[in-house]
mmCIF file of C-alpha atoms in Angstrom:
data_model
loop_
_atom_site.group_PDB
_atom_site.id
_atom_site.type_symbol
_atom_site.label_atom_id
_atom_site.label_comp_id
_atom_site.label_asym_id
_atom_site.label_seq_id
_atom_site.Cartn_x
_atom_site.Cartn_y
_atom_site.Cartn_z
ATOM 1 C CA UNK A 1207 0.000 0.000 0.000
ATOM 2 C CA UNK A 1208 2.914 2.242 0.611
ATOM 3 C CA UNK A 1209 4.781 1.663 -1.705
ATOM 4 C CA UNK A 1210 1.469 2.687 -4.560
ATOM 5 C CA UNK A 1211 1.069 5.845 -3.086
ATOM 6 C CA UNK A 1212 4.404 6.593 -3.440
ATOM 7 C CA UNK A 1213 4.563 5.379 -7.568
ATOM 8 C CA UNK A 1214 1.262 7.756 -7.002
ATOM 9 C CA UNK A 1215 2.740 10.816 -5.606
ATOM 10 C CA UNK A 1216 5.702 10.732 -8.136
ATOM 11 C CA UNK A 1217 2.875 10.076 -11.010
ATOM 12 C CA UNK A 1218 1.529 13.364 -10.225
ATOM 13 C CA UNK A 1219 4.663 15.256 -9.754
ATOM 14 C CA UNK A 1220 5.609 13.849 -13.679
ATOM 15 C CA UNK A 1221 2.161 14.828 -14.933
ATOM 16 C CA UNK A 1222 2.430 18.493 -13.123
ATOM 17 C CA UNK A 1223 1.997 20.650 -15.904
ATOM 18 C CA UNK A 1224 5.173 23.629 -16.430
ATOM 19 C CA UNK A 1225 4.275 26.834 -15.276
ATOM 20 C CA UNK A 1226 6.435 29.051 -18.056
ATOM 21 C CA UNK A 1227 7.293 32.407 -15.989
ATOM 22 C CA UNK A 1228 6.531 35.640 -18.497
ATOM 23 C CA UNK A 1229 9.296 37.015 -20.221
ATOM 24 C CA UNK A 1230 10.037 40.409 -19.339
ATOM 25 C CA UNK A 1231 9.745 42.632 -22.290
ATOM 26 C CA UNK A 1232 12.316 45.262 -21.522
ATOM 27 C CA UNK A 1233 14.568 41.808 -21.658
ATOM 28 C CA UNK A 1234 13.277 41.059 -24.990
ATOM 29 C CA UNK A 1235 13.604 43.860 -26.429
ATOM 30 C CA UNK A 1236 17.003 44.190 -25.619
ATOM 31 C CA UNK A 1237 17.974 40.934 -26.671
ATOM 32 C CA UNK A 1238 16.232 41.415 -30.600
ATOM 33 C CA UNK A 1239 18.286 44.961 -30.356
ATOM 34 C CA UNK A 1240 21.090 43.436 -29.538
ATOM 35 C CA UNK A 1241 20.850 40.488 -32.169
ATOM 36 C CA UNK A 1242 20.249 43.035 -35.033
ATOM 37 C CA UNK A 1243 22.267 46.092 -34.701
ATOM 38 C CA UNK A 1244 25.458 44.808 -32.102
ATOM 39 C CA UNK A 1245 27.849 45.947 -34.466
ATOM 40 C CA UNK A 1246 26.296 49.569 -35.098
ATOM 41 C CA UNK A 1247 26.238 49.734 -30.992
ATOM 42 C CA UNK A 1248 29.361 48.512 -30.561
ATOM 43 C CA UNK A 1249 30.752 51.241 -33.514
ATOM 44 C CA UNK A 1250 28.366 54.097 -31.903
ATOM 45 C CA UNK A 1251 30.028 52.988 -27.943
ATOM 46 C CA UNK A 1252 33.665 53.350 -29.480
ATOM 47 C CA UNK A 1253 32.819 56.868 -31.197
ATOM 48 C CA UNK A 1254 31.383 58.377 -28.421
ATOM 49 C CA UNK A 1255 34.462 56.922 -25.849
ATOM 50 C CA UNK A 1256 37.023 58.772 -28.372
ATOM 51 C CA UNK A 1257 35.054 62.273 -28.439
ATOM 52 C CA UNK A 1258 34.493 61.756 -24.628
ATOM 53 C CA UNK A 1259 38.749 60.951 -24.554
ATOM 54 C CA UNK A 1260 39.374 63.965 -26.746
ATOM 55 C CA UNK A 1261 36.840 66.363 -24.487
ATOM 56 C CA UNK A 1262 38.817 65.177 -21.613
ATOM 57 C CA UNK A 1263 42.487 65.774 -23.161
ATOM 58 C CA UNK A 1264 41.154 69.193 -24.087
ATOM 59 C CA UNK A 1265 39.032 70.184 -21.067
ATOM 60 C CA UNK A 1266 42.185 69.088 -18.957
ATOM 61 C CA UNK A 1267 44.811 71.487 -20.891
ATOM 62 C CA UNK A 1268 46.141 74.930 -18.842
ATOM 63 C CA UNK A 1269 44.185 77.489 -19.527
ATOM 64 C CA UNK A 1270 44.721 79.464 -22.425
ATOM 65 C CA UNK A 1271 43.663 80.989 -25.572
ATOM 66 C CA UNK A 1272 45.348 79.007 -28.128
ATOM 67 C CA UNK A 1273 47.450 75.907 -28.013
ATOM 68 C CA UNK A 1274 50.507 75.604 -29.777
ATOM 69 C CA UNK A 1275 52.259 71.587 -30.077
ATOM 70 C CA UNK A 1276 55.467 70.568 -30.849
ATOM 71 C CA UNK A 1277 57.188 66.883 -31.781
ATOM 72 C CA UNK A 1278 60.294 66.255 -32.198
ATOM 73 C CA UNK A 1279 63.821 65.097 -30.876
ATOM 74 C CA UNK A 1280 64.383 66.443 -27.460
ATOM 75 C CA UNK A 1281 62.860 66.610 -24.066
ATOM 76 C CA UNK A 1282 61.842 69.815 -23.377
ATOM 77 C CA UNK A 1283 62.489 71.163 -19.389
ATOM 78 C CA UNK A 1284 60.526 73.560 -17.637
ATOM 79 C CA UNK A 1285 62.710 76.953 -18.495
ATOM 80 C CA UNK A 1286 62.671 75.519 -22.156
ATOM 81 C CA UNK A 1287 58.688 75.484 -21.907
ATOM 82 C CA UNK A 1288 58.548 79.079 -20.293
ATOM 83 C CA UNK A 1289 61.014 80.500 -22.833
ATOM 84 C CA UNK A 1290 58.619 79.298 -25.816
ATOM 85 C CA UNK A 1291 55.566 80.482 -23.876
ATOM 86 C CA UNK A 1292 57.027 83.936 -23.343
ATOM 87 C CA UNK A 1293 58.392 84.548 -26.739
ATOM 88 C CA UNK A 1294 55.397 83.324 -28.619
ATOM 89 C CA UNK A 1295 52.814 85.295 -26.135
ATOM 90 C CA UNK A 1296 55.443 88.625 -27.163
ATOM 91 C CA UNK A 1297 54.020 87.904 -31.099
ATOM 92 C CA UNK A 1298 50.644 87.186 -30.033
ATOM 93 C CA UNK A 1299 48.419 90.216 -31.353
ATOM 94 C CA UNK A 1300 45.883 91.389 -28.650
ATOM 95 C CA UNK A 1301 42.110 90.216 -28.724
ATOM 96 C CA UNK A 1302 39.473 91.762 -29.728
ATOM 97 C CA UNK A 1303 38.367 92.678 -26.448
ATOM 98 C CA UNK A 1304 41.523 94.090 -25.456
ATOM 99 C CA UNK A 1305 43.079 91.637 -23.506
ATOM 100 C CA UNK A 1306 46.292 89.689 -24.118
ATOM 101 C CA UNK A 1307 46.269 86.626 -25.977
ATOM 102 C CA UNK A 1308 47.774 83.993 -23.821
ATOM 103 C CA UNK A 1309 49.539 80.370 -25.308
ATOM 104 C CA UNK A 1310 49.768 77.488 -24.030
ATOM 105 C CA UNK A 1311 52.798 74.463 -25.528
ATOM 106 C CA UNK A 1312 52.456 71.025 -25.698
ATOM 107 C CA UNK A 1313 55.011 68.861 -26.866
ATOM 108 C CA UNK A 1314 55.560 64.939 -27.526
ATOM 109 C CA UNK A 1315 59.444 64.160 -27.198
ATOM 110 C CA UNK A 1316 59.646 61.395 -30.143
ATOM 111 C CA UNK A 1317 62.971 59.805 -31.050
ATOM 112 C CA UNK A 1318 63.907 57.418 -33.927
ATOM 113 C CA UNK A 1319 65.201 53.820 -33.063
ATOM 114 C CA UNK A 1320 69.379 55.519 -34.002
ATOM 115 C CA UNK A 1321 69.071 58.574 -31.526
ATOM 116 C CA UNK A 1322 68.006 56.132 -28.807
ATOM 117 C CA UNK A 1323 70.440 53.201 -29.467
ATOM 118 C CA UNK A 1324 73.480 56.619 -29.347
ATOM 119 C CA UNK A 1325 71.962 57.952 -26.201
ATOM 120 C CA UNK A 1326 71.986 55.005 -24.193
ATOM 121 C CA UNK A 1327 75.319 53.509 -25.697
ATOM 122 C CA UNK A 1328 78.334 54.914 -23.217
ATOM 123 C CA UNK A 1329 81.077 56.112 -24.271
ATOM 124 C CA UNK A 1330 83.067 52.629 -23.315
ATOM 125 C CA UNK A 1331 80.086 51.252 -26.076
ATOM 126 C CA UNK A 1332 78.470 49.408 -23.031
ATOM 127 C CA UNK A 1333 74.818 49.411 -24.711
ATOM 128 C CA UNK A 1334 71.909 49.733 -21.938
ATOM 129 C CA UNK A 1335 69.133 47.912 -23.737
ATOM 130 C CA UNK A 1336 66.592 48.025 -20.640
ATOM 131 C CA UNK A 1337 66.404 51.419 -20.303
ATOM 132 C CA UNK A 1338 66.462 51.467 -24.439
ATOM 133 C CA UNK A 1339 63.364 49.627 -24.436
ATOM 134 C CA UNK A 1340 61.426 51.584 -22.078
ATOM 135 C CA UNK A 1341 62.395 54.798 -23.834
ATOM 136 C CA UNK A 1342 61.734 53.271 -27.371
ATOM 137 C CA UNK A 1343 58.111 52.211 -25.986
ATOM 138 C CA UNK A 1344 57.719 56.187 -24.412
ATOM 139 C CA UNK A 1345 58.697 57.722 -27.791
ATOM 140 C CA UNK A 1346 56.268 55.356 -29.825
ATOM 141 C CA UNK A 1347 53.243 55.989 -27.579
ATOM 142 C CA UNK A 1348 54.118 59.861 -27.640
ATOM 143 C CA UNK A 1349 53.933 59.366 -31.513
ATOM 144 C CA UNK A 1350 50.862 57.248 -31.216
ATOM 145 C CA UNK A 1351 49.586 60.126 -28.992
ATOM 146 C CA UNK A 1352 50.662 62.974 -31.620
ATOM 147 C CA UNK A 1353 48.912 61.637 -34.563
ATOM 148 C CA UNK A 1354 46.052 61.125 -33.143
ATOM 149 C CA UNK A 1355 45.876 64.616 -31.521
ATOM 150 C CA UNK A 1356 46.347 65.698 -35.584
ATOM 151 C CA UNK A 1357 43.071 64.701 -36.070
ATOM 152 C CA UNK A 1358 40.982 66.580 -33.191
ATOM 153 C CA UNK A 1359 41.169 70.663 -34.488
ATOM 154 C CA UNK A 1360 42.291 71.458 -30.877
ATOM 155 C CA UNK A 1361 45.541 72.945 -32.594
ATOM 156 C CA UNK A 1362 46.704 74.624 -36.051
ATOM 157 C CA UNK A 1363 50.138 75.263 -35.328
ATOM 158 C CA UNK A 1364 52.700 72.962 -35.042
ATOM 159 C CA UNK A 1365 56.434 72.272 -34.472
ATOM 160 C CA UNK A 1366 57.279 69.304 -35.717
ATOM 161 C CA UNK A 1367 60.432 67.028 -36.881
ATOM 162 C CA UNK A 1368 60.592 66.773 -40.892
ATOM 163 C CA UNK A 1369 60.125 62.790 -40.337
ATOM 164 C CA UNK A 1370 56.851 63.294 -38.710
ATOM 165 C CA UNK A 1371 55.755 65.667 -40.546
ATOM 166 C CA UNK A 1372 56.378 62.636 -43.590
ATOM 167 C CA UNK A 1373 54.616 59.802 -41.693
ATOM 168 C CA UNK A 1374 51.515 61.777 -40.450
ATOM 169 C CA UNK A 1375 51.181 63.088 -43.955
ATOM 170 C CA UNK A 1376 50.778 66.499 -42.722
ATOM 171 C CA UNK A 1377 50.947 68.149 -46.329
ATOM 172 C CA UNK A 1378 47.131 66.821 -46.210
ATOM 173 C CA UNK A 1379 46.273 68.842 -43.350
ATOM 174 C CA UNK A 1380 48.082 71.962 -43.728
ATOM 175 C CA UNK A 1381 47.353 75.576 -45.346
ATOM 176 C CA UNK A 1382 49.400 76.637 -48.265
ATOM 177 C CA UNK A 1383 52.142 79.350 -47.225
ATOM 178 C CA UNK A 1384 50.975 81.041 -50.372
ATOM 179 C CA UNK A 1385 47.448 81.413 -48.545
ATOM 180 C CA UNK A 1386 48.703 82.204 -45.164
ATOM 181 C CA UNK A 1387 51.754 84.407 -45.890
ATOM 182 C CA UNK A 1388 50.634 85.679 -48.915
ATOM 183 C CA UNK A 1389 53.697 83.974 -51.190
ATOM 184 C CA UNK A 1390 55.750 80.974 -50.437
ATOM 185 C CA UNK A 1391 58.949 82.239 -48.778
ATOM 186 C CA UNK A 1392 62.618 81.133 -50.762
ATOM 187 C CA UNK A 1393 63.789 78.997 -48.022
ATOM 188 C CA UNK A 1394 60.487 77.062 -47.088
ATOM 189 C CA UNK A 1395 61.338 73.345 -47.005
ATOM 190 C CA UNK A 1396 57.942 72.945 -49.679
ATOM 191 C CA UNK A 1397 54.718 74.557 -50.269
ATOM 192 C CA UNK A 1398 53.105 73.895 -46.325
ATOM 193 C CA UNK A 1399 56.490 73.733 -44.631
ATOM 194 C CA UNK A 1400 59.327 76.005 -43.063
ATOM 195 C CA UNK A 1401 62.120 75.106 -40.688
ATOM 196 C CA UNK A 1402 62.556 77.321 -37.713
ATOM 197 C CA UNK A 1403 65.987 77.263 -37.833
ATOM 198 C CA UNK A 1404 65.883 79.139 -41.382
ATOM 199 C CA UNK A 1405 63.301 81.866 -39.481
ATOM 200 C CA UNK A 1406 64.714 85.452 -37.969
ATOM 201 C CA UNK A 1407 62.867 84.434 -34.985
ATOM 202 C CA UNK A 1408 64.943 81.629 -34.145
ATOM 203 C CA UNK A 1409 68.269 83.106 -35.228
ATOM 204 C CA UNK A 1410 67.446 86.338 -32.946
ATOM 205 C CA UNK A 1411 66.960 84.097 -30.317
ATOM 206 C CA UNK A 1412 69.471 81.990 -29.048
ATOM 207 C CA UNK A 1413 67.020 80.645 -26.171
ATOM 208 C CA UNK A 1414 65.230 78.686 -29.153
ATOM 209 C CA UNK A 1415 68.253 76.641 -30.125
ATOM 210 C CA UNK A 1416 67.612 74.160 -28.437
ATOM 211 C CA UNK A 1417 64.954 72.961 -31.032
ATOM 212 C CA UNK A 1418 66.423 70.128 -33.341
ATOM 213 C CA UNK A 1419 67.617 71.431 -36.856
ATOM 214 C CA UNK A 1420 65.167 69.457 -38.732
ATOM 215 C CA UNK A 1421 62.128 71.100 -36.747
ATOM 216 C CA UNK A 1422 59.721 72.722 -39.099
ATOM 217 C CA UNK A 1423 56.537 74.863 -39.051
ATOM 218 C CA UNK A 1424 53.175 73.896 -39.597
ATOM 219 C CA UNK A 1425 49.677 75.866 -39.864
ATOM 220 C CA UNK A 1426 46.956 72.994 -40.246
ATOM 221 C CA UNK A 1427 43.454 74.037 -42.290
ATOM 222 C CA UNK A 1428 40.532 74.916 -39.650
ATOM 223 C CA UNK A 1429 38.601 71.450 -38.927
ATOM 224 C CA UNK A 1430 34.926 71.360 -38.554
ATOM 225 C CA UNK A 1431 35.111 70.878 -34.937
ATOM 226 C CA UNK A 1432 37.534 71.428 -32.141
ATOM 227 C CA UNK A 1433 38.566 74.534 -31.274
ATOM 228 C CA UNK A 1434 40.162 75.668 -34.657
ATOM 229 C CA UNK A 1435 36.481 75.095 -36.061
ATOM 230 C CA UNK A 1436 35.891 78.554 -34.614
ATOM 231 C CA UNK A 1437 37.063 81.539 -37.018
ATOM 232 C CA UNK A 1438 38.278 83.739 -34.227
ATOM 233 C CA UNK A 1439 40.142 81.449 -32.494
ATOM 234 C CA UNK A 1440 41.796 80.020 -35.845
ATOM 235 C CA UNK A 1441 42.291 83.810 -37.271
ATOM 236 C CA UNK A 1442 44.625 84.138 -34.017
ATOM 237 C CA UNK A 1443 46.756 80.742 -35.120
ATOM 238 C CA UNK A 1444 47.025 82.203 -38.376
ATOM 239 C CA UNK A 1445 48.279 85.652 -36.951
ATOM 240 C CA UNK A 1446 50.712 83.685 -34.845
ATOM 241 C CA UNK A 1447 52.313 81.732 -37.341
ATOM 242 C CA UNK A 1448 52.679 84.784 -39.853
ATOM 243 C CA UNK A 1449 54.606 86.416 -36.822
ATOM 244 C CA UNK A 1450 57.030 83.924 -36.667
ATOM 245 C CA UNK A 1451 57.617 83.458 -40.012
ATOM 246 C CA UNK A 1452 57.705 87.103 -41.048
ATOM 247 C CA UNK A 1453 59.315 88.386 -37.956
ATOM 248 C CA UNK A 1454 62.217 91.087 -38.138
ATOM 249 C CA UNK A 1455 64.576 91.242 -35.820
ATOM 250 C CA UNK A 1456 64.663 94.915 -34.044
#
């Protein structure tokens, strides 16, 4: 007798009929979303987390009216930084409200593979390769860094090493010297290009020299957006670089 109302207990418990719980819609919807357009979200997520990186990097800058950026072979120190800073805010023309146009300068230090190997080979040719390798890794994330800086507007005038200015195909993004100064100059290195060291400015001042040789100048067309989508702003990067490459010594 036991034992058939136990077969009968487990009879019922195989003959209990599935209760299916209700699918919540909010989850359904978001899984056919998901299914169908993954790939456009996933595109949209990574666009919006570079503008939101680029905002940041901009946002976080010192404050000033216009940012000037240099690349190139040498580590700039904190007197070398001031020195630029003063001399370029000295060519800046005043605003239109009167007050004084300030500058702020970035820079990426950026070495080739040969100026690295020479700097950290003694002069007994003992070759350090650990601290090569960390400084090789440094100068290719600064380059990283720099090209993709090119490409938010947040500058229009550049210093920058003639190789760079090569790899990043800058001659794509840059304004004609015959637009900006009026006529390409004699000594420009091309059409978009001139090296300080062939400029008044830096031959006036010896504080400057200690920009590589091979460093030229660079005034990128306006972009759409970032802050050289703005006329004013990009009228005073134009001003800038026209002082420097125009300027007479007194």
């Amino acid at each position: 007798m036991q034992d058939q109302n136990q077969n009968h207990r487990e009879e019922e418990k195989r003959e209990a009929p599935s209760i299916a719980l209700p699918k919540n819609k909010f989850l359904t919807w978001l899984e056919n979303f998901w299914y169908h357009y993954k790939i456009h979200t996933v595109v949209a997520l990574f666009v919006l987390l570079c503008l939101i990186a680029c905002f940041a990097q901009c946002s976080g800058k010192e404050n000033g009216d216009i940012t000037v950026v240099f690349a190139g072979g040498c580590t700039l120190t904190n007197t070398d930084r001031s020195t630029v800073v003063d001399l370029l805010d000295s060519l800046a023309l005043p605003k239109e409200d009167g007050d004084t146009l300030t500058v702020v300068f970035n820079h990426y230090s950026i070495f080739s593979e040969e100026e690295l190997r020479k700097y950290y080979t003694d002069e007994n040719g003992n070759f350090d390769n650990y601290a090569y390798q960390i400084a090789l890794s440094s100068s290719k994330t600064n380059a990283q860094t720099f090209g993709d800086s090119l490409l938010t507007g947040h500058s229009a005038l550049y210093f920058v090493r003639e190789s760079l200015y090569q790899s990043q195909n800058m001659q794509k993004l840059a304004r004609p010297l015959s637009k900006s100064l009026g006529a390409t100059p004699e000594c420009a290195y091309d059409e978009y290009a001139i090296r300080l060291c062939d400029t008044e400015f830096y031959q006036y001042y010896e504080a400057l020299h200690f920009f590589p040789e091979d460093t030229l100048i660079v005034l990128t067309e306006p972009y759409i957006f970032g802050t050289t989508s703005d006329e004013e702003v990009y009228a005073q990067f134009e001003a800038l670089f026209r002082a420097i490459a125009q300027f007479k010594a007194p």
